[in-house]
Amino acid sequence: MSRILVVDDDLTTRLTLTKILQKEGYEVAQAVSGQSAVEWLAIHSVPDLVLLDVVMPGMDGFEVCEHIRRLDTRVPVVMLTGLDDVIAIDKAFAQGATDFITKPINWALLIRRVRYSLRTYRMTCALDQVRVMQNEAQEVAQLGFFEWHPKTDTLYWASGLIELFQLPETVSQMGLDGYLQRVESSQREHVRQQLEKLLTDEHERAMLGHGFRAGDGERHVRMIARKTADNSILCVLQDVTDFWQARQTIEFQRHHDSLTQMSNRNAFQALLAQQLDDPHPCAVVTLDIDRFHMINDSFGQVEGDKLLQLFSLRLQSATRGLYQMARLGADEFAILIPDLDDQEVLVNWIADLQLRLGSAYELNGQPVFIETSVGVAISPENGNEPNQLISAAIQARLVAKRAGGSRFKIYDETCQADYAKRLYIESELRHALERHEFKLFYQPQLDVKSGRIVGVEALIRWDHPDMGLVSPVEFIPIAEQMELIHSLGYWVAEEAIRQAYAWYQEGLGLRVGINLSGRQFMDSDLASKLGRMINTSGLPSELLDLEITESVAMDNPEQALYLLNELKQLGVTLAIDDFGTGYSSLEYLQKFCVDFIKVDRAFVKNLVHNSADQGIVKAVMGIAESLKMRVIAEGVETEEELALLTALGCDEIQGYFISKPVPPADIPGVIKHYRSE
């Protein structure tokens, strides 16, 4: 249980803080003044967090904070102050404060700041402990060596090496064979040969790794050996067991899903490629959980992950380990059936498998029943390459899902229409850029207070000569899979910057937003490429707004933090899009140098009649205000939605109530309309 020290001379504030924190499960101690806080710290150990009032008679909060920092440099200190001047805030941080909250206190925000400050503190302590352990391990590992004298076949062991591997003193009486007996049996001959080659001057130096039986169990060592001036062999040993195990873990993770420990998509494709070399037919079975998103919505992501783990265990049990399986992503799994002889047997097996998988699971103490959709593709008629066969099985599964829950479908001509359309889109996408078939439409963004259009969001459309306007929902996922998303994304950026500069020359000065896909955002050259585009165009960089989705930002928050800082140095504005649909750590969100939070339309469309959505939007407004970010609401379609968003404190809106996405030539007319109103 975390212990918190509350220091405040105001009785009402101190008791209220104590009551709220105890309700949250924290152990709370109180101090009525700065001096009593110092006296308390002299008797007790430093707490896990200190809530410290700034203005107190006698010893003020700044002095107490300085005293705490002399005792402990890491414990979080959150200052409580009614002062709102920058000098007081700067002084608080100069004395070592971790955070500050102004009075009157926003209790909901305080609890969250306390929670995340404690979590950061625990992580810092754990990291410090790991660093100490790493330093000690490195120091010990440098001391291990032995010397082999071939003429007498004797070994001289350094005492540090004997201690490092917890060996008996009798090892000093052994020759080379005695050492090799402790080497992993399959590697003994190789170690012997490498050392003997040094004697013949065939090699000047040998570097190798091998397993080693130490006094406390199996280790893995790295050996560096060389010949000395007196023709003996000096061998330096480093215990790299931890590193070797970590490398084994990383190698495992490259080919396996971390949640279920099953093979991942890449590993499954490799296994399937090997199987397709065999002339016998095989089958790929893909399956997913119908309406899985409802599990996450109802029970939360933790219980959703638990269901996936239970589902994977039941899947492995039902197949009795006879077939290779993989988790392709989310709730999507695949099974490889080799040497398929009887399709009817396969059909019966799938029906039985779905019954087994549909039995009750226990989540949060409640029984939960699920249904599955299954698609099957058979080689060679449905494909003779891994991607073709997997794609066909997925297409069949989608047909089964559209037919209703707990169905399965074997790929046939009825699936061909969707599959053929996808192949056609893939083929046409390869040439769409060079044929100039893409266009940008722009959706205006209205400043709620001024009633003026202040920005637009650039939205790509594909104007195909035969298919007409193709929705990005249809072609963007395919472009991402084909690795065309990079060239497409940079075309959007270049075209949007060109148009933004044209408007700038006309005196409009619109902020133009472009969406960065997950793969484009992770491009290490993104900032330099965009920087060159901005410099070449002459556009003021603050008129370019770069948007990434919340899920992309939180997929790897540490890397996102670095990339966002790199983009911010260009002078552009940054926005987190689709906010509320993923999971954002406030710890990282406050570190992200973003200017805007965009509330997803999923929370706007039912805002007027749904109090839960109102609560979510209100919370987003509070978060944005505390982080000094502006909020843009997407998908606003009615006057009632606008009025409610305005009352909640939203800064800007976009949606069909203002304007649908329009060609660039129509934007000046929209701006003029709102200026006239």
XYZ file of C-alpha atoms in Angstrom, residues 34-608:
575
model
C 6.093 22.740 7.401
C 7.942 22.274 10.689
C 5.749 19.327 11.729
C 6.380 17.746 8.323
C 10.150 17.951 8.884
C 9.702 16.430 12.351
C 7.563 13.618 10.920
C 10.227 12.858 8.292
C 12.880 12.663 11.011
C 10.961 9.839 12.699
C 9.511 7.941 9.732
C 10.907 6.707 6.449
C 10.341 8.870 3.384
C 6.781 8.250 2.051
C 5.936 7.252 -1.508
C 4.504 10.701 -2.323
C 4.120 14.087 -0.633
C 1.197 16.476 -1.219
C 2.625 19.800 -0.025
C 0.904 23.164 0.430
C 3.091 26.101 -0.662
C 1.784 28.934 1.527
C 2.078 28.021 5.229
C 3.107 30.089 8.281
C 6.658 29.636 9.439
C 8.383 27.131 7.160
C 6.676 27.312 3.748
C 6.320 24.551 1.175
C 9.429 25.592 -0.771
C 11.641 25.030 2.281
C 9.986 21.702 3.076
C 10.462 20.555 -0.529
C 14.152 21.461 -0.371
C 14.470 19.472 2.876
C 12.765 16.433 1.302
C 15.127 16.554 -1.660
C 18.093 16.330 0.700
C 16.587 13.112 2.062
C 15.450 11.559 -1.214
C 15.881 12.826 -4.786
C 13.264 10.562 -6.334
C 10.105 10.670 -4.201
C 7.384 12.650 -6.038
C 6.411 15.977 -4.436
C 3.156 17.542 -5.678
C 2.749 21.180 -4.639
C -0.715 22.538 -3.753
C -0.964 26.255 -4.325
C -3.417 29.032 -4.902
C -0.634 30.987 -6.586
C -0.982 31.191 -10.341
C 2.079 33.256 -11.219
C 4.868 31.748 -13.284
C 7.553 32.779 -10.783
C 5.966 30.688 -8.001
C 5.617 27.702 -10.305
C 9.225 27.995 -11.473
C 10.395 28.262 -7.875
C 8.460 25.096 -6.949
C 10.202 23.127 -9.686
C 13.551 24.698 -8.825
C 13.199 23.357 -5.278
C 12.599 19.870 -6.681
C 8.809 19.639 -7.042
C 7.528 16.906 -9.346
C 4.190 18.499 -10.161
C 1.799 21.193 -8.910
C -1.967 21.612 -8.608
C -3.660 24.950 -8.140
C -6.462 25.640 -5.674
C -9.419 25.246 -5.730
C -8.471 21.642 -6.289
C -9.958 19.583 -9.128
C -10.303 16.371 -7.085
C -10.717 13.995 -10.054
C -7.603 15.416 -11.703
C -5.660 15.281 -8.441
C -6.336 11.572 -7.992
C -5.099 10.876 -11.510
C -1.958 12.931 -11.004
C -1.266 11.120 -7.742
C -1.793 7.771 -9.456
C 0.541 8.482 -12.353
C 3.163 10.149 -10.147
C 3.269 7.004 -7.994
C 3.512 4.778 -11.043
C 6.397 6.848 -12.431
C 8.119 6.693 -9.018
C 7.824 2.904 -8.868
C 9.191 2.581 -12.392
C 12.129 4.856 -11.532
C 12.965 2.800 -8.445
C 12.775 -0.436 -10.422
C 14.983 1.009 -13.161
C 17.596 2.137 -10.638
C 17.649 -1.344 -9.150
C 18.158 -2.907 -12.580
C 21.028 -0.498 -13.304
C 22.789 -1.452 -10.081
C 22.446 -5.139 -10.901
C 23.761 -4.606 -14.430
C 26.812 -2.699 -13.179
C 27.645 -5.427 -10.661
C 27.255 -8.153 -13.273
C 29.548 -6.317 -15.685
C 32.207 -5.849 -13.010
C 32.190 -9.531 -12.062
C 32.186 -10.764 -15.663
C 35.479 -9.012 -16.449
C 37.419 -11.047 -13.853
C 37.125 -14.549 -15.264
C 40.063 -16.200 -17.064
C 42.130 -19.347 -17.134
C 45.425 -20.282 -18.799
C 46.095 -23.599 -20.492
C 49.667 -24.879 -20.663
C 49.607 -27.481 -23.465
C 53.015 -29.046 -22.720
C 51.945 -30.152 -19.256
C 48.200 -30.085 -20.018
C 47.532 -28.071 -16.890
C 45.094 -25.241 -16.314
C 45.677 -22.188 -14.165
C 42.325 -20.848 -12.935
C 41.955 -17.285 -11.678
C 40.192 -17.195 -8.331
C 37.625 -14.757 -9.710
C 36.595 -17.299 -12.339
C 36.166 -20.055 -9.751
C 33.971 -17.743 -7.671
C 32.036 -16.522 -10.700
C 31.003 -20.020 -11.738
C 30.945 -21.456 -8.196
C 33.381 -24.240 -9.093
C 35.130 -26.599 -6.649
C 38.808 -25.931 -5.905
C 39.669 -29.312 -7.461
C 39.228 -27.840 -10.958
C 42.746 -26.430 -10.626
C 44.032 -30.002 -10.886
C 42.287 -30.665 -14.204
C 43.715 -30.511 -17.686
C 41.846 -29.377 -20.824
C 39.654 -32.502 -20.780
C 38.453 -31.526 -17.322
C 37.296 -28.158 -18.667
C 35.696 -29.730 -21.734
C 33.678 -32.071 -19.510
C 31.834 -28.965 -18.303
C 31.182 -27.749 -21.866
C 27.875 -28.703 -23.498
C 28.507 -32.109 -25.101
C 27.560 -31.073 -28.644
C 30.105 -28.222 -28.547
C 33.115 -29.930 -26.921
C 34.897 -30.961 -30.099
C 34.445 -27.526 -31.650
C 35.961 -25.822 -28.571
C 38.915 -28.239 -28.596
C 39.589 -27.652 -32.303
C 39.508 -23.854 -31.936
C 42.032 -23.934 -29.083
C 44.335 -26.372 -30.884
C 44.331 -24.164 -34.007
C 45.822 -21.395 -31.906
C 48.780 -23.665 -31.107
C 49.514 -24.190 -34.822
C 49.242 -20.436 -35.496
C 46.385 -21.186 -37.887
C 44.421 -18.479 -36.025
C 45.716 -15.596 -33.912
C 42.528 -15.348 -31.901
C 39.414 -17.409 -31.254
C 35.997 -16.085 -30.245
C 33.198 -18.515 -29.495
C 30.244 -19.082 -27.223
C 29.184 -22.306 -25.568
C 27.128 -23.798 -22.789
C 28.936 -24.375 -19.496
C 27.989 -26.455 -16.438
C 28.693 -24.232 -13.439
C 28.340 -25.126 -9.789
C 24.817 -23.681 -9.665
C 23.548 -24.984 -12.998
C 23.857 -24.399 -16.723
C 25.364 -21.125 -17.924
C 26.270 -19.701 -21.301
C 29.727 -18.165 -21.699
C 31.551 -16.099 -24.270
C 35.189 -17.151 -24.689
C 38.004 -15.073 -26.187
C 41.264 -17.053 -26.515
C 44.748 -16.192 -27.814
C 48.252 -17.594 -27.741
C 50.700 -16.007 -25.274
C 54.436 -15.394 -25.617
C 55.294 -18.596 -23.709
C 53.081 -20.706 -26.032
C 50.266 -21.131 -23.545
C 46.621 -20.286 -24.314
C 44.908 -17.489 -22.381
C 41.115 -17.840 -22.269
C 38.907 -15.025 -20.956
C 35.375 -16.114 -20.049
C 32.379 -13.853 -19.694
C 29.114 -15.063 -18.246
C 26.564 -13.991 -20.874
C 23.738 -16.202 -19.644
C 21.313 -13.303 -19.224
C 22.192 -11.876 -22.630
C 21.923 -15.275 -24.267
C 18.538 -15.928 -22.670
C 17.355 -12.462 -23.706
C 18.479 -13.145 -27.266
C 16.639 -16.453 -27.216
C 13.560 -14.615 -25.949
C 13.841 -11.979 -28.686
C 14.268 -14.683 -31.301
C 11.196 -16.436 -29.923
C 9.212 -13.200 -30.011
C 10.180 -12.623 -33.648
C 8.275 -15.729 -34.591
C 5.614 -15.919 -31.875
C 2.720 -13.883 -30.523
C 3.558 -12.526 -27.065
C 0.011 -12.905 -25.687
C -0.784 -16.500 -26.707
C 2.760 -17.837 -27.370
C 1.480 -19.151 -30.723
C 3.344 -18.643 -33.992
C 2.755 -15.219 -35.545
C 1.766 -14.371 -39.122
C 5.340 -14.322 -40.476
C 6.167 -17.708 -38.964
C 2.897 -19.175 -40.245
C 3.619 -17.924 -43.757
C 7.059 -19.566 -43.634
C 5.553 -22.885 -42.461
C 2.913 -22.697 -45.174
C 5.571 -22.004 -47.824
C 7.392 -25.187 -46.791
C 4.156 -27.169 -46.890
C 3.275 -25.897 -50.368
C 6.511 -27.454 -51.689
C 4.819 -30.794 -51.003
C 2.574 -31.916 -53.912
C -0.158 -33.129 -51.545
C -3.091 -30.723 -51.044
C -3.238 -28.792 -47.775
C -5.821 -26.523 -46.189
C -5.581 -23.200 -44.385
C -8.318 -22.576 -41.806
C -8.763 -19.021 -40.499
C -11.173 -18.277 -37.660
C -12.109 -15.346 -35.465
C -14.460 -14.563 -32.579
C -17.750 -12.988 -33.639
C -18.395 -9.561 -32.082
C -15.156 -9.730 -30.115
C -15.202 -5.949 -29.702
C -18.242 -6.369 -27.425
C -16.095 -8.404 -25.014
C -13.565 -5.562 -24.775
C -16.332 -2.982 -24.438
C -18.139 -4.938 -21.719
C -15.279 -6.416 -19.687
C -12.261 -4.290 -20.637
C -9.057 -5.055 -22.512
C -7.515 -7.128 -19.708
C -10.409 -9.589 -19.719
C -10.442 -9.468 -23.547
C -6.790 -10.564 -23.573
C -7.635 -13.284 -21.055
C -10.341 -14.589 -23.415
C -7.826 -14.722 -26.285
C -5.436 -16.724 -24.106
C -8.168 -19.153 -23.022
C -9.369 -19.402 -26.615
C -5.863 -20.233 -27.882
C -5.409 -22.913 -25.184
C -8.749 -24.482 -26.083
C -7.819 -24.338 -29.762
C -4.561 -26.177 -29.109
C -6.341 -28.715 -26.919
C -9.004 -29.348 -29.562
C -6.383 -29.965 -32.241
C -4.287 -32.145 -29.856
C -1.106 -30.512 -31.103
C -1.382 -32.211 -34.491
C -1.473 -29.050 -36.601
C 0.547 -25.853 -36.845
C -1.400 -22.830 -35.604
C -0.860 -19.089 -35.421
C -2.423 -15.892 -34.191
C -2.598 -13.653 -37.251
C -3.692 -10.575 -35.292
C -6.355 -9.305 -32.869
C -8.872 -12.186 -32.541
C -7.826 -13.831 -35.841
C -6.231 -17.297 -35.788
C -5.072 -19.760 -38.457
C -4.565 -23.534 -38.639
C -2.518 -25.413 -41.244
C -3.955 -28.836 -42.213
C -1.287 -30.783 -44.152
C -1.890 -33.745 -46.464
C -5.620 -33.131 -46.885
C -7.253 -36.336 -48.192
C -10.963 -36.088 -47.409
C -12.776 -32.737 -47.540
C -15.869 -34.190 -45.834
C -13.757 -35.217 -42.841
C -12.435 -31.649 -42.689
C -15.991 -30.242 -42.728
C -17.058 -32.482 -39.830
C -13.897 -31.620 -37.904
C -14.535 -27.873 -38.262
C -18.147 -28.258 -37.094
C -16.944 -30.145 -34.006
C -14.185 -27.584 -33.430
C -16.693 -24.717 -33.424
C -18.832 -26.549 -30.853
C -15.806 -27.016 -28.573
C -14.716 -23.397 -28.934
C -18.250 -22.179 -28.197
C -18.437 -23.661 -24.691
C -18.559 -21.179 -21.806
C -15.513 -19.144 -20.744
C -15.291 -17.471 -17.358
C -14.498 -13.760 -17.405
C -14.658 -11.648 -14.267
C -16.558 -14.433 -12.525
C -19.210 -14.610 -15.266
C -19.794 -17.312 -17.908
C -19.330 -15.942 -21.434
C -20.372 -17.772 -24.586
C -18.886 -16.972 -27.985
C -19.432 -17.873 -31.622
C -16.795 -18.188 -34.319
C -16.615 -17.589 -38.048
C -14.378 -19.926 -40.048
C -12.992 -19.725 -43.569
C -11.122 -22.480 -45.411
C -8.874 -22.385 -48.499
C -7.423 -25.507 -50.116
C -4.302 -25.815 -52.264
C -3.659 -25.788 -55.104
C -7.093 -24.741 -56.465
C -7.466 -21.740 -54.132
C -3.814 -20.673 -54.340
C -0.289 -22.021 -54.526
C 1.450 -19.218 -52.611
C 1.154 -18.504 -48.857
C -0.370 -15.033 -49.220
C -2.872 -16.231 -51.816
C -4.036 -19.129 -49.681
C -4.291 -17.092 -46.467
C -6.114 -14.293 -48.295
C -8.581 -16.777 -49.818
C -9.272 -18.308 -46.391
C -9.886 -14.829 -44.961
C -12.250 -13.979 -47.822
C -14.188 -17.184 -47.161
C -14.385 -16.335 -43.465
C -15.774 -12.883 -44.231
C -18.499 -14.492 -46.332
C -19.294 -16.832 -43.418
C -19.417 -13.900 -41.005
C -21.864 -11.990 -43.205
C -24.103 -15.064 -43.230
C -24.450 -14.968 -39.413
C -22.705 -16.241 -36.296
C -21.051 -19.632 -35.889
C -20.748 -20.373 -39.628
C -17.929 -21.682 -41.802
C -17.248 -21.393 -45.501
C -14.887 -23.204 -47.868
C -13.581 -20.832 -50.511
C -15.342 -21.200 -53.874
C -16.625 -19.068 -56.738
C -19.138 -17.296 -54.469
C -16.173 -15.654 -52.736
C -14.568 -14.760 -56.024
C -16.317 -11.425 -56.525
C -14.852 -9.856 -53.386
C -11.502 -11.508 -53.980
C -11.384 -10.448 -57.629
C -12.268 -6.881 -56.678
C -9.417 -6.785 -54.186
C -6.962 -8.089 -56.786
C -8.268 -5.512 -59.260
C -7.799 -2.710 -56.715
C -4.270 -3.952 -55.972
C -3.441 -3.917 -59.674
C -4.931 -0.466 -60.296
C -3.319 1.058 -57.211
C 0.123 0.333 -58.610
C -0.490 2.818 -61.440
C -2.920 5.289 -59.850
C -0.249 7.771 -58.754
C 1.492 7.971 -62.115
C -1.908 8.353 -63.795
C -2.776 11.291 -61.469
C -5.986 9.612 -60.293
C -5.759 10.766 -56.670
C -7.344 14.001 -55.493
C -7.476 15.851 -52.218
C -10.736 17.130 -50.774
C -10.732 19.456 -47.775
C -13.136 19.525 -44.828
C -13.318 22.924 -43.069
C -12.717 23.334 -39.338
C -14.627 26.072 -37.501
C -13.368 28.021 -34.499
C -16.344 27.936 -32.108
C -15.661 31.282 -30.415
C -14.928 33.392 -33.494
C -17.275 31.573 -35.870
C -14.548 31.595 -38.530
C -13.030 28.832 -40.628
C -9.465 28.496 -39.320
C -8.339 25.201 -40.820
C -9.097 22.275 -43.093
C -8.329 18.573 -43.053
C -6.980 17.095 -46.288
C -8.778 13.869 -47.248
C -7.649 11.715 -50.139
C -10.026 10.400 -52.794
C -9.287 8.014 -55.648
C -11.038 9.081 -58.845
C -10.820 5.867 -60.883
C -11.925 6.027 -64.545
C -14.160 2.941 -64.162
C -14.922 2.660 -60.427
C -15.497 6.398 -59.918
C -14.656 7.894 -56.517
C -13.247 5.079 -54.366
C -13.457 5.546 -50.584
C -10.134 5.559 -48.701
C -11.702 3.028 -46.323
C -11.562 0.602 -49.242
C -8.120 1.265 -50.699
C -5.937 2.573 -47.826
C -5.705 -0.818 -45.981
C -4.719 -2.464 -49.271
C -2.122 0.249 -49.945
C -0.641 -0.362 -46.486
C -0.318 -4.089 -47.124
C 1.293 -3.422 -50.526
C 3.820 -0.956 -48.995
C 2.421 1.769 -51.303
C 1.356 3.822 -48.304
C 4.708 5.642 -48.134
C 4.641 7.025 -51.674
C 0.913 7.765 -51.319
C 1.419 9.526 -47.974
C 4.201 11.737 -49.294
C 2.112 12.638 -52.333
C -0.670 13.774 -49.973
C 1.827 15.838 -47.943
C 3.346 17.499 -51.015
C -0.048 18.286 -52.586
C -1.513 19.609 -49.304
C 1.528 21.838 -48.714
C 1.296 23.177 -52.274
C -2.398 23.991 -51.818
C -1.825 25.507 -48.371
C 0.811 27.842 -49.833
C -1.572 28.889 -52.632
C -4.205 29.814 -50.024
C -1.546 31.589 -47.977
C -0.640 33.764 -50.983
C -4.333 34.592 -51.373
C -4.375 35.853 -47.793
C -6.464 33.009 -46.371
C -3.800 31.635 -44.003
C -5.571 28.310 -43.383
C -4.068 25.590 -41.199
C -4.047 22.417 -43.347
C -4.101 19.027 -41.625
C -2.834 15.773 -43.133
C -3.161 12.281 -41.694
C -0.035 10.195 -41.176
C -0.493 6.430 -41.377
C 1.181 4.215 -38.796
C 3.859 3.067 -41.223
C 4.520 6.571 -42.533
C 4.821 7.943 -38.976
C 7.478 5.341 -38.143
C 9.581 6.322 -41.185
C 12.894 7.559 -39.780
C 13.208 10.058 -42.666
C 9.721 11.559 -42.189
C 10.854 14.789 -40.504
C 13.645 15.495 -42.996
C 11.374 14.839 -46.001
C 8.588 17.043 -44.682
C 11.124 19.717 -43.757
C 12.415 19.827 -47.337
C 8.850 20.084 -48.676
C 8.031 22.998 -46.346
C 11.258 24.866 -47.120
C 10.837 24.391 -50.871
C 7.227 25.588 -50.828
C 7.759 28.706 -48.688
C 4.748 27.811 -46.495
C 4.931 29.032 -42.860
C 5.420 25.745 -41.023
C 2.755 26.508 -38.387
C 0.103 26.253 -41.118
C 0.832 22.529 -41.551
C -0.960 20.246 -39.076
C 0.180 16.618 -38.826
C -2.326 14.123 -37.400
C -1.605 10.654 -36.008
C -4.182 8.359 -34.447
C -4.169 7.631 -30.741
C -3.546 3.911 -31.358
C -0.456 4.652 -33.489
C 0.952 6.980 -30.820
C 0.468 4.425 -28.033
C 1.676 1.407 -29.999
C 5.232 2.416 -29.088
C 4.955 5.558 -26.932
C 8.689 5.988 -26.335
C 9.418 5.980 -30.063
C 6.359 8.166 -30.723
C 7.675 10.686 -28.179
C 10.993 10.890 -30.027
C 9.375 11.177 -33.470
C 6.847 13.811 -32.330
C 9.645 15.935 -30.867
C 11.540 15.605 -34.143
C 8.470 16.769 -36.112
C 7.786 19.587 -33.646
C 11.215 21.027 -34.356
C 9.975 21.761 -37.890
C 7.537 24.288 -36.386
C 4.404 22.403 -37.476
C 1.338 21.823 -35.318
C 0.573 18.282 -34.149
C -2.716 16.547 -33.385
C -3.787 13.239 -31.829
C -6.654 11.933 -34.005
C -9.476 9.517 -33.060
C -8.907 10.316 -29.384
C -10.889 8.086 -27.025
C -10.992 5.031 -29.314
C -7.728 3.584 -28.020
C -5.802 3.646 -24.756
C -3.711 6.693 -23.914
C -1.415 6.811 -20.930
C -1.718 10.297 -19.421
C 1.909 9.894 -18.392
C 2.889 9.892 -22.061
C 0.156 12.225 -23.274
C 1.510 15.022 -21.096
C 4.958 14.427 -22.599
C 3.726 14.521 -26.197
C 4.291 17.962 -27.713
C 0.903 18.001 -29.458
C -1.292 21.052 -29.972
C -4.668 19.431 -30.654
C -6.753 16.505 -29.457
C -9.381 15.404 -31.971
C -12.438 13.753 -30.411
C -13.580 10.841 -32.559
C -17.017 11.118 -34.166
C -18.062 7.921 -32.352
C -18.487 10.044 -29.207
C -20.128 12.948 -31.047
C -22.901 11.196 -32.987
C -24.826 10.185 -29.829
C -23.654 13.093 -27.709
C -27.029 14.842 -27.349
